[in-house]
Amino acid sequence: LGASQFGLFSFSLTIFIAYSMIANLGLENLIVRQVARTSQKINIFIGDAITIRMLAIPIGVLLSFLLWINYPSAGGIIIFLFGYGLMNANILFVAAVFRGLEKMEIQTLLVSAQALLTTILVVVVLYLDKGASWVAASYFFASLVINIVGWSLLLRYSVAPKFRWQAASWKHLLLQNMPFTIALLNLLIFDRHAVVFIAYFADEAAVGWFNAVYFIILAIVNVPLIIINTFYPQLSRASINREPRQLSQFVAVILKIVNMISLPIAIGVYINADVIVNLFFGIEFAPAADILRRLAVSIPFLFLVIALNSMLQTMDAQKLSARAFSLGLALT
């Protein structure tokens, strides 16, 4: 697409990736915790969770409208990426249920299939010399297909949401989930505010350079997510069953693994920044290598932030996690 067109596309994609996480109102970790603890009663809980997620749709419509006002030429990109945000949120929701059921392999298959199908469609679209709107459409249709597959698999595990009119339960769930939502919002603002500032103060090429290498960082920080997601159901049960010794052992193991992995990755990215940028993006993105080197320094700290946040939430200390994120964001 070139640096400028990629800058416009990637800025919109960054916004809607963030929206796809907001669209679940931070429910994923709460879903994993509740499903792991009470898997026999999850259908009503999931139905209530889906109902309150509807609150995010007007937010997405407003966000799309505001983006269109600022970038009227990107109407197609915005519409398709809004649809992608909703579909991706559903995939994250389904994946959270499978994690709670300790079926991590199905989550892996769904996410891998989403990435593979998206890649195939994008390559075909660009081979046919289509523009950024068609690339956005590829993201939407790939995620739509995987979303249908995910819900079909849940039905095979007898997970079928039961809907009811129960305002009191919805209110309780919203209040229970509020700390998760606050923590997620703070993390997303911290995660994306640099992109917004760059888009405001610099040109589209600068946005393209930053986003190109920042997507590499976002891919890398999936490593602590994989680690913590593996332990999440066991941590939740150890917490609810009042087993402090087992809980402490889990925490110690997770922190050791996270620290042992993050430092070599950070050093490797820092040293090989030029090679990585040239390999993935070509000579036009050469200025992004210096950005990648600076971002590499943050990798060990990002690993710890993600691990500590998730561990606090499994221990029913989500309010403490939300406060920590709020303080960290204020300092930033």
Coordinates of C-alpha atoms in Angstrom, one line a residue:
L1 CA 0.0 0.0 0.0
G2 CA 2.9 2.4 0.5
A3 CA 3.8 4.3 3.7
S4 CA 1.1 6.9 3.3
Q5 CA -1.9 4.7 2.4
F6 CA -0.7 2.1 5.0
G7 CA -0.5 4.9 7.5
L8 CA -4.2 5.7 6.9
F9 CA -5.2 2.1 7.0
S10 CA -3.1 1.1 10.0
F11 CA -4.3 4.1 12.0
S12 CA -7.9 3.1 11.4
L13 CA -7.0 -0.6 12.2
T14 CA -5.3 0.5 15.4
I15 CA -8.5 2.3 16.5
F16 CA -10.8 -0.6 15.6
I17 CA -8.5 -3.2 17.2
A18 CA -8.8 -1.2 20.4
Y19 CA -12.6 -0.9 19.8
S20 CA -12.8 -4.7 19.4
M21 CA -11.4 -5.1 22.9
I22 CA -13.6 -2.4 24.3
A23 CA -16.7 -4.0 22.7
N24 CA -16.5 -6.8 25.2
L25 CA -16.4 -4.3 28.0
G26 CA -13.4 -6.1 29.5
L27 CA -15.5 -9.2 30.0
E28 CA -13.0 -11.8 28.7
N29 CA -11.1 -12.4 32.0
L30 CA -14.3 -12.3 34.0
I31 CA -15.8 -14.9 31.6
V32 CA -12.7 -17.2 31.9
R33 CA -12.9 -16.9 35.7
Q34 CA -16.6 -17.6 36.0
V35 CA -16.6 -20.5 33.4
A36 CA -13.6 -22.1 35.1
R37 CA -15.4 -22.0 38.5
T38 CA -19.0 -22.8 37.5
S39 CA -19.0 -24.5 34.1
Q40 CA -22.4 -26.0 34.7
K41 CA -24.2 -22.6 34.9
I42 CA -22.5 -20.7 32.1
N43 CA -25.3 -20.5 29.6
I44 CA -27.3 -17.9 31.5
F45 CA -24.2 -16.0 32.4
I46 CA -23.0 -15.9 28.8
G47 CA -26.5 -14.8 27.7
D48 CA -26.3 -11.9 30.2
A49 CA -22.8 -11.0 29.1
I50 CA -23.9 -10.9 25.4
T51 CA -26.8 -8.7 26.3
I52 CA -24.7 -6.0 28.1
R53 CA -22.1 -6.1 25.2
M54 CA -24.8 -4.5 23.1
L55 CA -23.9 -1.2 24.9
A56 CA -20.7 -1.0 22.9
I57 CA -22.4 -0.9 19.4
P58 CA -23.5 2.8 19.7
I59 CA -19.9 3.6 20.8
G60 CA -18.6 2.0 17.6
V61 CA -21.1 3.9 15.4
L62 CA -20.0 7.2 17.0
L63 CA -16.3 6.3 16.7
S64 CA -16.8 5.5 13.0
F65 CA -18.7 8.7 12.4
L66 CA -15.9 10.8 14.0
L67 CA -13.2 9.0 12.0
W68 CA -15.2 9.6 8.8
I69 CA -15.4 13.3 9.6
N70 CA -11.6 13.6 9.9
Y71 CA -10.9 11.2 7.0
P72 CA -13.8 11.4 4.5
S73 CA -11.8 9.6 1.8
A74 CA -11.5 6.5 4.1
G75 CA -15.2 5.7 4.3
G76 CA -14.8 2.2 3.0
I77 CA -11.9 1.4 5.3
I78 CA -13.9 2.7 8.3
I79 CA -17.1 0.7 7.5
F80 CA -15.3 -2.6 7.0
L81 CA -13.0 -2.1 10.0
F82 CA -16.0 -1.3 12.2
G83 CA -17.5 -4.6 11.1
Y84 CA -14.1 -6.3 11.7
G85 CA -14.0 -4.8 15.2
L86 CA -17.4 -6.3 16.1
M87 CA -16.5 -9.7 14.6
N88 CA -13.1 -9.7 16.3
A89 CA -14.8 -8.9 19.6
N90 CA -17.0 -11.9 19.2
I91 CA -14.0 -14.1 18.5
L92 CA -12.3 -12.9 21.6
F93 CA -15.5 -13.6 23.5
V94 CA -15.7 -17.2 22.2
A95 CA -12.0 -17.7 22.9
A96 CA -12.6 -16.6 26.5
V97 CA -15.3 -19.3 26.9
F98 CA -13.0 -22.0 25.5
R99 CA -10.2 -20.8 27.9
G100 CA -12.5 -21.2 30.8
L101 CA -13.4 -24.7 29.6
E102 CA -9.6 -25.3 29.4
K103 CA -9.9 -25.9 25.7
M104 CA -7.0 -23.7 24.8
E105 CA -6.2 -25.7 21.7
I106 CA -9.5 -24.6 20.2
Q107 CA -8.8 -20.9 20.9
T108 CA -5.4 -21.4 19.2
L109 CA -7.0 -23.0 16.2
L110 CA -9.6 -20.2 15.9
V111 CA -7.0 -17.4 16.2
S112 CA -4.6 -19.1 13.9
A113 CA -7.4 -19.7 11.3
Q114 CA -8.4 -16.0 11.6
A115 CA -4.8 -14.9 10.9
L116 CA -4.3 -17.3 8.0
L117 CA -7.6 -16.6 6.3
T118 CA -7.0 -12.8 6.7
T119 CA -3.6 -13.2 5.2
I120 CA -4.8 -15.2 2.2
L121 CA -7.5 -12.7 1.4
V122 CA -5.2 -9.7 1.8
V123 CA -2.6 -11.2 -0.4
V124 CA -5.2 -12.0 -3.1
V125 CA -6.7 -8.5 -2.9
L126 CA -3.3 -6.8 -3.2
Y127 CA -2.3 -9.2 -6.0
L128 CA -5.4 -8.0 -7.9
D129 CA -4.1 -4.4 -7.2
K130 CA -7.0 -3.3 -5.0
G131 CA -6.8 -0.5 -2.5
A132 CA -6.9 -0.2 1.3
S133 CA -10.7 -0.5 1.4
W134 CA -10.5 -4.0 0.0
V135 CA -7.8 -4.9 2.5
A136 CA -10.2 -3.8 5.3
A137 CA -13.0 -5.9 3.7
S138 CA -10.6 -8.9 3.9
Y139 CA -10.2 -8.4 7.6
F140 CA -14.0 -8.2 8.0
F141 CA -15.0 -11.3 6.0
A142 CA -12.2 -13.5 7.4
S143 CA -13.3 -12.6 11.0
L144 CA -17.0 -13.2 10.1
V145 CA -16.2 -16.7 8.9
I146 CA -14.1 -17.6 12.0
N147 CA -16.8 -16.1 14.2
I148 CA -19.4 -18.5 12.7
V149 CA -17.0 -21.4 13.1
G150 CA -16.4 -20.5 16.8
W151 CA -20.0 -20.4 17.8
S152 CA -20.7 -23.6 15.9
L153 CA -17.9 -25.3 18.0
L154 CA -19.3 -23.9 21.2
L155 CA -22.7 -25.4 20.4
R156 CA -21.0 -28.8 20.1
Y157 CA -19.8 -28.4 23.7
S158 CA -23.4 -27.7 24.7
V159 CA -22.7 -24.0 25.3
A160 CA -25.7 -22.1 24.1
P161 CA -26.5 -18.7 25.5
K162 CA -29.8 -18.4 27.4
F163 CA -31.3 -14.9 27.1
R164 CA -33.7 -13.4 29.7
W165 CA -35.1 -10.1 30.8
Q166 CA -33.3 -9.6 34.1
A167 CA -32.3 -6.0 34.6
A168 CA -31.0 -6.7 38.1
S169 CA -28.6 -9.4 36.9
W170 CA -27.4 -7.1 34.1
K171 CA -26.7 -4.3 36.6
H172 CA -24.9 -6.7 38.9
L173 CA -22.8 -8.0 36.0
L174 CA -21.9 -4.5 34.9
L175 CA -20.9 -3.5 38.4
Q176 CA -18.9 -6.7 38.9
N177 CA -17.2 -6.2 35.5
M178 CA -16.5 -2.4 36.0
P179 CA -12.9 -2.8 37.3
F180 CA -12.1 -5.1 34.4
T181 CA -13.4 -2.5 32.0
I182 CA -11.4 0.3 33.7
A183 CA -8.2 -1.7 33.7
L184 CA -8.7 -2.6 30.0
L185 CA -9.5 1.0 29.0
N186 CA -6.4 2.3 30.8
L187 CA -4.3 -0.3 29.1
L188 CA -5.7 0.5 25.7
I189 CA -5.2 4.2 26.1
F190 CA -1.7 3.7 27.3
D191 CA -1.2 1.3 24.4
R192 CA -2.6 3.5 21.6
H193 CA -2.2 7.1 22.7
A194 CA 1.2 7.4 20.9
V195 CA -0.5 6.6 17.6
V196 CA -3.1 9.3 18.1
F197 CA -0.5 11.9 19.0
I198 CA 1.7 11.0 16.0
A199 CA -1.4 11.1 13.6
Y200 CA -2.2 14.6 15.0
F201 CA 1.3 16.1 15.0
A202 CA 3.0 14.3 12.1
D203 CA 2.1 13.1 8.6
E204 CA 0.6 9.8 7.4
A205 CA 4.0 8.3 6.5
A206 CA 5.2 8.8 10.2
V207 CA 2.1 7.0 11.3
G208 CA 2.9 4.2 8.9
W209 CA 6.5 3.9 10.2
F210 CA 5.4 3.8 13.8
N211 CA 2.5 1.4 13.3
A212 CA 4.5 -1.0 11.2
V213 CA 7.0 -1.7 14.0
Y214 CA 4.4 -1.3 16.8
F215 CA 2.5 -4.2 15.3
I216 CA 5.6 -6.2 15.9
I217 CA 5.6 -5.3 19.5
L218 CA 1.9 -6.2 19.8
A219 CA 2.6 -9.6 18.3
I220 CA 5.5 -10.2 20.8
V221 CA 3.4 -9.3 23.8
N222 CA 1.1 -12.1 23.0
V223 CA 3.7 -14.3 24.6
P224 CA 2.8 -13.3 28.2
L225 CA -0.8 -13.6 27.2
I226 CA -0.3 -17.2 26.2
I227 CA 1.5 -17.9 29.4
I228 CA -1.1 -16.3 31.7
N229 CA -4.0 -17.8 29.7
T230 CA -2.6 -21.3 30.2
F231 CA -2.6 -20.8 34.0
Y232 CA -5.8 -18.6 34.3
P233 CA -8.3 -21.4 35.1
Q234 CA -6.0 -23.0 37.7
L235 CA -5.3 -19.6 39.3
S236 CA -9.0 -18.8 39.5
R237 CA -9.8 -22.1 41.2
A238 CA -6.9 -21.8 43.6
S239 CA -8.1 -18.3 44.5
I240 CA -11.8 -19.3 45.1
N241 CA -10.8 -22.5 47.0
R242 CA -8.6 -20.5 49.4
E243 CA -5.3 -22.3 48.5
P244 CA -2.7 -19.6 49.1
R245 CA 0.3 -22.0 48.9
Q246 CA -0.7 -23.3 45.5
L247 CA -1.6 -19.8 44.3
S248 CA 1.9 -18.5 45.4
Q249 CA 3.6 -21.3 43.5
F250 CA 1.6 -20.5 40.3
V251 CA 2.5 -16.8 40.6
A252 CA 6.2 -17.6 41.2
V253 CA 6.4 -19.9 38.2
I254 CA 4.6 -17.3 35.9
L255 CA 6.9 -14.5 36.9
K256 CA 10.0 -16.6 36.4
I257 CA 8.9 -17.7 32.9
V258 CA 7.9 -14.1 31.9
N259 CA 11.3 -12.6 33.1
M260 CA 13.3 -15.4 31.5
I261 CA 11.7 -14.9 28.1
S262 CA 11.2 -11.2 27.9
L263 CA 14.8 -10.0 28.3
P264 CA 16.4 -12.1 25.5
I265 CA 13.5 -11.1 23.2
A266 CA 14.1 -7.4 24.0
I267 CA 17.8 -7.6 23.4
G268 CA 17.3 -9.6 20.1
V269 CA 14.8 -7.0 18.8
Y270 CA 17.1 -4.1 19.8
I271 CA 20.2 -5.5 18.1
N272 CA 18.4 -6.7 14.9
A273 CA 16.0 -3.8 14.4
D274 CA 17.3 -2.8 11.0
V275 CA 17.2 -6.4 9.7
I276 CA 13.7 -6.9 11.0
V277 CA 12.3 -3.7 9.4
N278 CA 14.0 -4.4 6.1
L279 CA 12.8 -8.0 6.1
F280 CA 9.2 -7.3 6.8
F281 CA 8.6 -3.9 5.3
G282 CA 11.4 -3.0 2.9
I283 CA 13.7 0.0 2.4
E284 CA 10.8 2.6 2.4
F285 CA 10.3 1.9 6.1
A286 CA 14.0 2.2 7.1
P287 CA 13.3 5.2 9.4
A288 CA 11.1 2.8 11.5
A289 CA 14.2 0.9 12.8
D290 CA 15.1 3.6 15.3
I291 CA 11.5 3.5 16.6
L292 CA 11.6 -0.3 17.0
R293 CA 14.9 0.0 19.0
R294 CA 13.2 2.4 21.4
L295 CA 10.1 0.2 21.7
A296 CA 12.3 -2.9 22.3
V297 CA 13.3 -1.4 25.7
S298 CA 9.7 -1.6 26.9
I299 CA 9.2 -5.3 26.2
P300 CA 10.2 -6.7 29.6
F301 CA 8.0 -4.1 31.3
L302 CA 5.0 -4.8 29.0
F303 CA 5.4 -8.5 29.8
L304 CA 5.2 -7.9 33.5
V305 CA 2.3 -5.5 33.2
I306 CA 0.2 -8.0 31.3
A307 CA 1.1 -10.9 33.7
L308 CA 0.5 -8.9 36.9
N309 CA -2.8 -7.5 35.6
S310 CA -4.2 -10.9 34.8
M311 CA -3.0 -12.5 38.0
L312 CA -4.6 -9.8 40.1
Q313 CA -7.9 -10.4 38.3
T314 CA -7.8 -14.1 38.9
M315 CA -7.5 -13.4 42.6
D316 CA -10.6 -11.2 42.6
A317 CA -8.4 -8.1 43.1
Q318 CA -9.5 -6.5 39.9
K319 CA -10.2 -3.2 41.7
L320 CA -6.6 -3.0 42.7
S321 CA -5.5 -3.8 39.2
A322 CA -7.8 -1.0 37.9
R323 CA -6.3 1.5 40.4
A324 CA -2.8 0.5 39.4
F325 CA -3.5 1.1 35.7
S326 CA -5.1 4.4 36.4
L327 CA -2.1 5.6 38.4
G328 CA 0.3 4.3 35.7
L329 CA -1.6 6.1 33.0
A330 CA -1.7 9.3 34.9
L331 CA 2.1 9.2 35.4
T332 CA 2.5 8.5 31.7

